[in-house]
């Protein structure tokens, strides 16, 4: 195979910055765990496209690891439904399953509205949220899509921290990889339209004012935007989705 991955048939290529080499550090985390984390991140960020065919040999070179930890990581990703193996001959990145996207939206909406209520009742300082909003404003000014998505994650995680449940966002993040891939495709123009950041500003204002009902309503509406874009994105990237 000439490259680490090939675009899925019928799909327009998404931007890719390639894989990052796995750095060996004194930390106790196993090399296979680090490989797993990097491949998961690359799938989430579309650096490895849905349907892409993978070369074990070239993955090993790009990641800078031997075949043994790589195979361990691939096996875990297959078990998690993020990679597919056909007849032990070829491995590919799993396609986006919209039923899983809908489930992830449901989980996120239910937990985030609850977190918003708890954060309002705790009366925590929203200064951290304001600082994250400034980062998002800068991402808009710079048209930096990557930093926008990073700061978006940080903002939602901060709401859970204010609610007193900082670990819940990590659980949500593990459940929403399919959702994140769709969001990457649907909202690559976010830093131009500002729609999402304007809603974020409104959510923070409502939290500061402890307006529970309006905040929960807006979060519910906010969570549905990606599903509203699903049909359009699927028509633009037909090779990225399950039948």
Tab-separated table of N, CA and C in Angstrom, residues 117-238:
chain	number	residue	atom	x	y	z
A	117	UNK	N	-28.015	22.426	35.522
A	117	UNK	CA	-28.848	22.682	36.698
A	117	UNK	C	-27.997	22.679	37.977
A	118	UNK	N	-27.130	21.666	38.113
A	118	UNK	CA	-26.290	21.567	39.298
A	118	UNK	C	-25.330	22.753	39.389
A	119	UNK	N	-24.779	23.181	38.240
A	119	UNK	CA	-23.846	24.309	38.234
A	119	UNK	C	-24.554	25.592	38.648
A	120	UNK	N	-25.797	25.763	38.211
A	120	UNK	CA	-26.571	26.934	38.620
A	120	UNK	C	-26.807	26.928	40.121
A	121	UNK	N	-27.142	25.776	40.652
A	121	UNK	CA	-27.440	25.675	42.079
A	121	UNK	C	-26.195	25.866	42.943
A	122	UNK	N	-25.043	25.477	42.403
A	122	UNK	CA	-23.804	25.633	43.179
A	122	UNK	C	-23.328	27.076	43.205
A	123	UNK	N	-23.747	27.861	42.193
A	123	UNK	CA	-23.360	29.269	42.147
A	123	UNK	C	-21.878	29.491	41.965
A	124	UNK	N	-21.227	28.608	41.230
A	124	UNK	CA	-19.787	28.714	41.023
A	124	UNK	C	-19.396	29.901	40.154
A	125	UNK	N	-18.122	30.249	40.230
A	125	UNK	CA	-17.564	31.354	39.463
A	125	UNK	C	-17.453	30.959	37.988
A	126	UNK	N	-17.994	31.790	37.095
A	126	UNK	CA	-17.955	31.483	35.660
A	126	UNK	C	-16.732	32.108	34.984
A	127	UNK	N	-15.769	32.571	35.786
A	127	UNK	CA	-14.582	33.195	35.203
A	127	UNK	C	-13.838	32.269	34.257
A	128	UNK	N	-13.750	30.980	34.617
A	128	UNK	CA	-13.085	30.021	33.736
A	128	UNK	C	-13.796	29.897	32.401
A	129	UNK	N	-15.118	29.897	32.439
A	129	UNK	CA	-15.895	29.828	31.202
A	129	UNK	C	-15.671	31.077	30.350
A	130	UNK	N	-15.600	32.244	30.987
A	130	UNK	CA	-15.354	33.484	30.251
A	130	UNK	C	-13.990	33.446	29.552
A	131	UNK	N	-12.990	32.891	30.236
A	131	UNK	CA	-11.652	32.802	29.628
A	131	UNK	C	-11.662	31.855	28.432
A	132	UNK	N	-12.419	30.771	28.535
A	132	UNK	CA	-12.522	29.849	27.404
A	132	UNK	C	-13.235	30.525	26.243
A	133	UNK	N	-14.248	31.331	26.533
A	133	UNK	CA	-14.940	32.073	25.477
A	133	UNK	C	-13.980	33.015	24.750
A	134	UNK	N	-13.054	33.623	25.486
A	134	UNK	CA	-12.064	34.483	24.843
A	134	UNK	C	-11.189	33.678	23.890
A	135	UNK	N	-10.841	32.453	24.287
A	135	UNK	CA	-10.068	31.584	23.386
A	135	UNK	C	-10.865	31.272	22.137
A	136	UNK	N	-12.156	31.050	22.298
A	136	UNK	CA	-12.986	30.771	21.130
A	136	UNK	C	-13.086	31.987	20.223
A	137	UNK	N	-13.192	33.164	20.822
A	137	UNK	CA	-13.209	34.390	20.028
A	137	UNK	C	-11.924	34.516	19.213
A	138	UNK	N	-10.788	34.164	19.845
A	138	UNK	CA	-9.518	34.235	19.138
A	138	UNK	C	-9.479	33.209	18.009
A	139	UNK	N	-10.038	32.019	18.268
A	139	UNK	CA	-10.084	31.002	17.211
A	139	UNK	C	-10.923	31.482	16.041
A	140	UNK	N	-12.012	32.186	16.335
A	140	UNK	CA	-12.842	32.758	15.271
A	140	UNK	C	-12.033	33.770	14.473
A	141	UNK	N	-11.326	34.656	15.188
A	141	UNK	CA	-10.530	35.681	14.507
A	141	UNK	C	-9.434	35.062	13.650
A	142	UNK	N	-8.830	33.974	14.167
A	142	UNK	CA	-7.733	33.326	13.444
A	142	UNK	C	-8.214	32.286	12.441
A	143	UNK	N	-9.507	32.011	12.452
A	143	UNK	CA	-10.081	30.933	11.632
A	143	UNK	C	-9.353	29.618	11.900
A	144	UNK	N	-9.130	29.371	13.179
A	144	UNK	CA	-8.405	28.183	13.634
A	144	UNK	C	-9.430	27.139	14.083
A	145	UNK	N	-9.796	26.253	13.166
A	145	UNK	CA	-10.829	25.260	13.456
A	145	UNK	C	-10.390	24.328	14.570
A	146	UNK	N	-9.127	23.917	14.570
A	146	UNK	CA	-8.651	22.970	15.564
A	146	UNK	C	-8.753	23.553	16.972
A	147	UNK	N	-8.296	24.779	17.151
A	147	UNK	CA	-8.369	25.380	18.479
A	147	UNK	C	-9.814	25.619	18.888
A	148	UNK	N	-10.668	25.871	17.907
A	148	UNK	CA	-12.079	26.045	18.242
A	148	UNK	C	-12.656	24.772	18.843
A	149	UNK	N	-12.358	23.621	18.231
A	149	UNK	CA	-12.879	22.365	18.754
A	149	UNK	C	-12.284	22.046	20.122
A	150	UNK	N	-10.997	22.344	20.320
A	150	UNK	CA	-10.371	22.085	21.625
A	150	UNK	C	-11.030	22.939	22.703
A	151	UNK	N	-11.221	24.215	22.416
A	151	UNK	CA	-11.835	25.098	23.404
A	151	UNK	C	-13.299	24.765	23.618
A	152	UNK	N	-13.960	24.248	22.591
A	152	UNK	CA	-15.345	23.790	22.744
A	152	UNK	C	-15.417	22.662	23.770
A	153	UNK	N	-14.509	21.699	23.662
A	153	UNK	CA	-14.456	20.603	24.630
A	153	UNK	C	-14.194	21.150	26.034
A	154	UNK	N	-13.267	22.098	26.128
A	154	UNK	CA	-12.910	22.643	27.432
A	154	UNK	C	-14.098	23.352	28.081
A	155	UNK	N	-14.876	24.053	27.272
A	155	UNK	CA	-16.020	24.776	27.818
A	155	UNK	C	-17.056	23.829	28.407
A	156	UNK	N	-17.390	22.785	27.672
A	156	UNK	CA	-18.391	21.846	28.176
A	156	UNK	C	-17.863	21.089	29.395
A	157	UNK	N	-16.570	20.762	29.383
A	157	UNK	CA	-15.977	20.095	30.540
A	157	UNK	C	-16.033	21.002	31.769
A	158	UNK	N	-15.823	22.299	31.577
A	158	UNK	CA	-15.844	23.241	32.695
A	158	UNK	C	-17.228	23.313	33.341
A	159	UNK	N	-18.284	23.169	32.546
A	159	UNK	CA	-19.632	23.163	33.122
A	159	UNK	C	-19.788	21.979	34.077
A	160	UNK	N	-19.257	20.826	33.695
A	160	UNK	CA	-19.320	19.660	34.582
A	160	UNK	C	-18.471	19.875	35.826
A	161	UNK	N	-17.353	20.562	35.691
A	161	UNK	CA	-16.530	20.847	36.866
A	161	UNK	C	-17.284	21.752	37.833
A	162	UNK	N	-17.948	22.768	37.295
A	162	UNK	CA	-18.719	23.676	38.143
A	162	UNK	C	-19.882	22.951	38.817
A	163	UNK	N	-20.393	21.932	38.140
A	163	UNK	CA	-21.487	21.147	38.716
A	163	UNK	C	-21.001	20.222	39.817
A	164	UNK	N	-19.676	20.023	39.896
A	164	UNK	CA	-19.120	19.128	40.905
A	164	UNK	C	-18.883	17.718	40.416
A	165	UNK	N	-18.952	17.520	39.094
A	165	UNK	CA	-18.759	16.186	38.511
A	165	UNK	C	-17.745	16.247	37.365
A	166	UNK	N	-16.493	16.587	37.661
A	166	UNK	CA	-15.505	16.774	36.587
A	166	UNK	C	-15.218	15.519	35.783
A	167	UNK	N	-15.377	14.334	36.393
A	167	UNK	CA	-15.062	13.103	35.676
A	167	UNK	C	-16.115	12.663	34.688
A	168	UNK	N	-17.307	13.220	34.788
A	168	UNK	CA	-18.403	12.781	33.907
A	168	UNK	C	-18.112	13.135	32.453
A	169	UNK	N	-17.439	14.281	32.220
A	169	UNK	CA	-17.173	14.668	30.835
A	169	UNK	C	-16.265	13.647	30.143
A	170	UNK	N	-15.325	13.064	30.880
A	170	UNK	CA	-14.463	12.037	30.289
A	170	UNK	C	-15.288	10.840	29.841
A	171	UNK	N	-16.290	10.474	30.627
A	171	UNK	CA	-17.176	9.381	30.253
A	171	UNK	C	-17.977	9.738	29.002
A	172	UNK	N	-18.479	10.968	28.939
A	172	UNK	CA	-19.226	11.409	27.763
A	172	UNK	C	-18.326	11.391	26.534
A	173	UNK	N	-17.106	11.864	26.701
A	173	UNK	CA	-16.194	11.949	25.553
A	173	UNK	C	-15.932	10.569	24.953
A	174	UNK	N	-15.828	9.565	25.809
A	174	UNK	CA	-15.605	8.213	25.295
A	174	UNK	C	-16.812	7.713	24.497
A	175	UNK	N	-17.992	8.190	24.833
A	175	UNK	CA	-19.214	7.699	24.191
A	175	UNK	C	-19.555	8.440	22.905
A	176	UNK	N	-18.850	9.532	22.620
A	176	UNK	CA	-19.309	10.389	21.525
A	176	UNK	C	-18.318	10.504	20.366
A	177	UNK	N	-17.492	9.501	20.167
A	177	UNK	CA	-16.516	9.598	19.091
A	177	UNK	C	-17.202	9.705	17.727
A	178	UNK	N	-18.272	8.917	17.523
A	178	UNK	CA	-18.998	9.006	16.259
A	178	UNK	C	-19.592	10.403	16.092
A	179	UNK	N	-20.117	10.949	17.173
A	179	UNK	CA	-20.668	12.298	17.157
A	179	UNK	C	-19.595	13.318	16.809
A	180	UNK	N	-18.413	13.172	17.397
A	180	UNK	CA	-17.333	14.125	17.131
A	180	UNK	C	-16.909	14.091	15.667
A	181	UNK	N	-16.904	12.918	15.069
A	181	UNK	CA	-16.523	12.842	13.652
A	181	UNK	C	-17.544	13.564	12.786
A	182	UNK	N	-18.816	13.391	13.100
A	182	UNK	CA	-19.845	14.106	12.343
A	182	UNK	C	-19.724	15.608	12.557
A	183	UNK	N	-19.447	16.031	13.794
A	183	UNK	CA	-19.292	17.459	14.082
A	183	UNK	C	-18.128	18.054	13.295
A	184	UNK	N	-17.044	17.300	13.177
A	184	UNK	CA	-15.890	17.796	12.418
A	184	UNK	C	-16.261	18.060	10.960
A	185	UNK	N	-17.089	17.195	10.418
A	185	UNK	CA	-17.513	17.360	9.032
A	185	UNK	C	-18.561	18.462	8.891
A	186	UNK	N	-19.470	18.539	9.863
A	186	UNK	CA	-20.610	19.453	9.752
A	186	UNK	C	-20.241	20.896	10.055
A	187	UNK	N	-19.317	21.096	11.005
A	187	UNK	CA	-19.076	22.439	11.497
A	187	UNK	C	-17.669	22.939	11.234
A	188	UNK	N	-17.073	22.510	10.135
A	188	UNK	CA	-15.738	23.019	9.817
A	188	UNK	C	-15.776	24.516	9.536
A	189	UNK	N	-16.974	25.042	9.196
A	189	UNK	CA	-17.110	26.467	8.916
A	189	UNK	C	-17.537	27.252	10.147
A	190	UNK	N	-17.566	26.603	11.315
A	190	UNK	CA	-18.049	27.249	12.535
A	190	UNK	C	-17.337	28.561	12.820
A	191	UNK	N	-16.022	28.583	12.645
A	191	UNK	CA	-15.272	29.784	12.995
A	191	UNK	C	-15.586	30.932	12.058
A	192	UNK	N	-16.318	30.676	10.999
A	192	UNK	CA	-16.733	31.744	10.091
A	192	UNK	C	-18.145	32.218	10.441
A	193	UNK	N	-19.070	31.277	10.713
A	193	UNK	CA	-20.459	31.638	10.960
A	193	UNK	C	-20.721	32.121	12.388
A	194	UNK	N	-19.921	31.675	13.371
A	194	UNK	CA	-20.027	32.070	14.770
A	194	UNK	C	-21.283	31.540	15.459
A	195	UNK	N	-22.094	30.758	14.789
A	195	UNK	CA	-23.351	30.319	15.398
A	195	UNK	C	-23.128	29.621	16.738
A	196	UNK	N	-22.167	28.712	16.785
A	196	UNK	CA	-21.941	27.934	18.002
A	196	UNK	C	-21.411	28.813	19.121
A	197	UNK	N	-20.449	29.666	18.830
A	197	UNK	CA	-19.880	30.496	19.892
A	197	UNK	C	-20.910	31.459	20.453
A	198	UNK	N	-21.798	31.978	19.614
A	198	UNK	CA	-22.838	32.875	20.113
A	198	UNK	C	-23.764	32.143	21.087
A	199	UNK	N	-24.042	30.880	20.813
A	199	UNK	CA	-24.854	30.100	21.742
A	199	UNK	C	-24.083	29.815	23.032
A	200	UNK	N	-22.779	29.584	22.905
A	200	UNK	CA	-21.964	29.376	24.099
A	200	UNK	C	-22.000	30.607	25.012
A	201	UNK	N	-21.892	31.776	24.421
A	201	UNK	CA	-21.946	33.016	25.214
A	201	UNK	C	-23.282	33.107	25.941
A	202	UNK	N	-24.355	32.771	25.248
A	202	UNK	CA	-25.682	32.826	25.856
A	202	UNK	C	-25.807	31.809	26.998
A	203	UNK	N	-25.259	30.610	26.801
A	203	UNK	CA	-25.318	29.584	27.849
A	203	UNK	C	-24.568	30.043	29.093
A	204	UNK	N	-23.401	30.640	28.914
A	204	UNK	CA	-22.622	31.125	30.063
A	204	UNK	C	-23.374	32.258	30.763
A	205	UNK	N	-23.972	33.160	29.997
A	205	UNK	CA	-24.761	34.235	30.603
A	205	UNK	C	-25.901	33.668	31.443
A	206	UNK	N	-26.579	32.664	30.919
A	206	UNK	CA	-27.700	32.063	31.640
A	206	UNK	C	-27.225	31.352	32.899
A	207	UNK	N	-26.058	30.720	32.821
A	207	UNK	CA	-25.521	30.053	34.005
A	207	UNK	C	-25.173	31.087	35.076
A	208	UNK	N	-24.555	32.175	34.658
A	208	UNK	CA	-24.199	33.220	35.614
A	208	UNK	C	-25.443	33.799	36.285
A	209	UNK	N	-26.532	33.912	35.515
A	209	UNK	CA	-27.782	34.448	36.052
A	209	UNK	C	-28.645	33.379	36.714
A	210	UNK	N	-28.154	32.142	36.716
A	210	UNK	CA	-28.863	31.006	37.318
A	210	UNK	C	-30.268	30.821	36.734
A	211	UNK	N	-30.356	31.018	35.430
A	211	UNK	CA	-31.630	30.813	34.729
A	211	UNK	C	-31.672	29.355	34.271
A	212	UNK	N	-32.108	28.486	35.157
A	212	UNK	CA	-32.038	27.045	34.921
A	212	UNK	C	-32.893	26.624	33.728
A	213	UNK	N	-34.130	27.027	33.700
A	213	UNK	CA	-35.043	26.536	32.668
A	213	UNK	C	-34.622	26.975	31.278
A	214	UNK	N	-34.276	28.249	31.117
A	214	UNK	CA	-33.870	28.730	29.795
A	214	UNK	C	-32.535	28.114	29.382
A	215	UNK	N	-31.646	27.948	30.359
A	215	UNK	CA	-30.365	27.327	30.038
A	215	UNK	C	-30.517	25.896	29.580
A	216	UNK	N	-31.349	25.117	30.265
A	216	UNK	CA	-31.579	23.729	29.860
A	216	UNK	C	-32.246	23.664	28.500
A	217	UNK	N	-33.147	24.603	28.233
A	217	UNK	CA	-33.795	24.625	26.912
A	217	UNK	C	-32.769	24.909	25.820
A	218	UNK	N	-31.872	25.881	26.067
A	218	UNK	CA	-30.881	26.238	25.055
A	218	UNK	C	-29.873	25.120	24.845
A	219	UNK	N	-29.453	24.459	25.916
A	219	UNK	CA	-28.526	23.335	25.774
A	219	UNK	C	-29.166	22.217	24.952
A	220	UNK	N	-30.445	21.952	25.187
A	220	UNK	CA	-31.155	20.939	24.408
A	220	UNK	C	-31.163	21.306	22.928
A	221	UNK	N	-31.451	22.556	22.624
A	221	UNK	CA	-31.446	23.022	21.237
A	221	UNK	C	-30.044	22.964	20.648
A	222	UNK	N	-29.068	23.367	21.444
A	222	UNK	CA	-27.666	23.386	21.027
A	222	UNK	C	-27.196	21.981	20.643
A	223	UNK	N	-27.633	20.988	21.404
A	223	UNK	CA	-27.171	19.621	21.176
A	223	UNK	C	-27.741	19.010	19.904
A	224	UNK	N	-28.806	19.577	19.376
A	224	UNK	CA	-29.469	19.002	18.200
A	224	UNK	C	-28.924	19.527	16.874
A	225	UNK	N	-28.085	20.552	16.920
A	225	UNK	CA	-27.623	21.162	15.676
A	225	UNK	C	-26.904	20.163	14.769
A	226	UNK	N	-26.070	19.324	15.368
A	226	UNK	CA	-25.309	18.395	14.535
A	226	UNK	C	-26.230	17.400	13.830
A	227	UNK	N	-27.282	16.959	14.495
A	227	UNK	CA	-28.223	16.046	13.851
A	227	UNK	C	-28.965	16.739	12.711
A	228	UNK	N	-29.199	18.037	12.844
A	228	UNK	CA	-29.853	18.786	11.773
A	228	UNK	C	-28.995	18.821	10.512
A	229	UNK	N	-27.679	18.646	10.691
A	229	UNK	CA	-26.757	18.689	9.552
A	229	UNK	C	-26.443	17.309	8.984
A	230	UNK	N	-26.962	16.255	9.608
A	230	UNK	CA	-26.543	14.897	9.250
A	230	UNK	C	-26.833	14.547	7.797
A	231	UNK	N	-28.034	14.848	7.317
A	231	UNK	CA	-28.384	14.490	5.938
A	231	UNK	C	-27.502	15.223	4.938
A	232	UNK	N	-27.253	16.497	5.188
A	232	UNK	CA	-26.389	17.262	4.277
A	232	UNK	C	-24.986	16.673	4.244
A	233	UNK	N	-24.432	16.402	5.416
A	233	UNK	CA	-23.069	15.876	5.474
A	233	UNK	C	-22.994	14.505	4.819
A	234	UNK	N	-23.993	13.681	5.055
A	234	UNK	CA	-23.986	12.346	4.455
A	234	UNK	C	-24.037	12.421	2.934
A	235	UNK	N	-24.751	13.390	2.397
A	235	UNK	CA	-24.809	13.533	0.938
A	235	UNK	C	-23.476	14.045	0.381
A	236	UNK	N	-22.747	14.824	1.175
A	236	UNK	CA	-21.460	15.344	0.724
A	236	UNK	C	-20.342	14.321	0.863
A	237	UNK	N	-20.459	13.426	1.861
A	237	UNK	CA	-19.435	12.423	2.134
A	237	UNK	C	-20.071	11.032	2.205
A	238	UNK	N	-20.647	10.558	1.132
A	238	UNK	CA	-21.394	9.283	1.186
A	238	UNK	C	-20.532	8.111	1.590
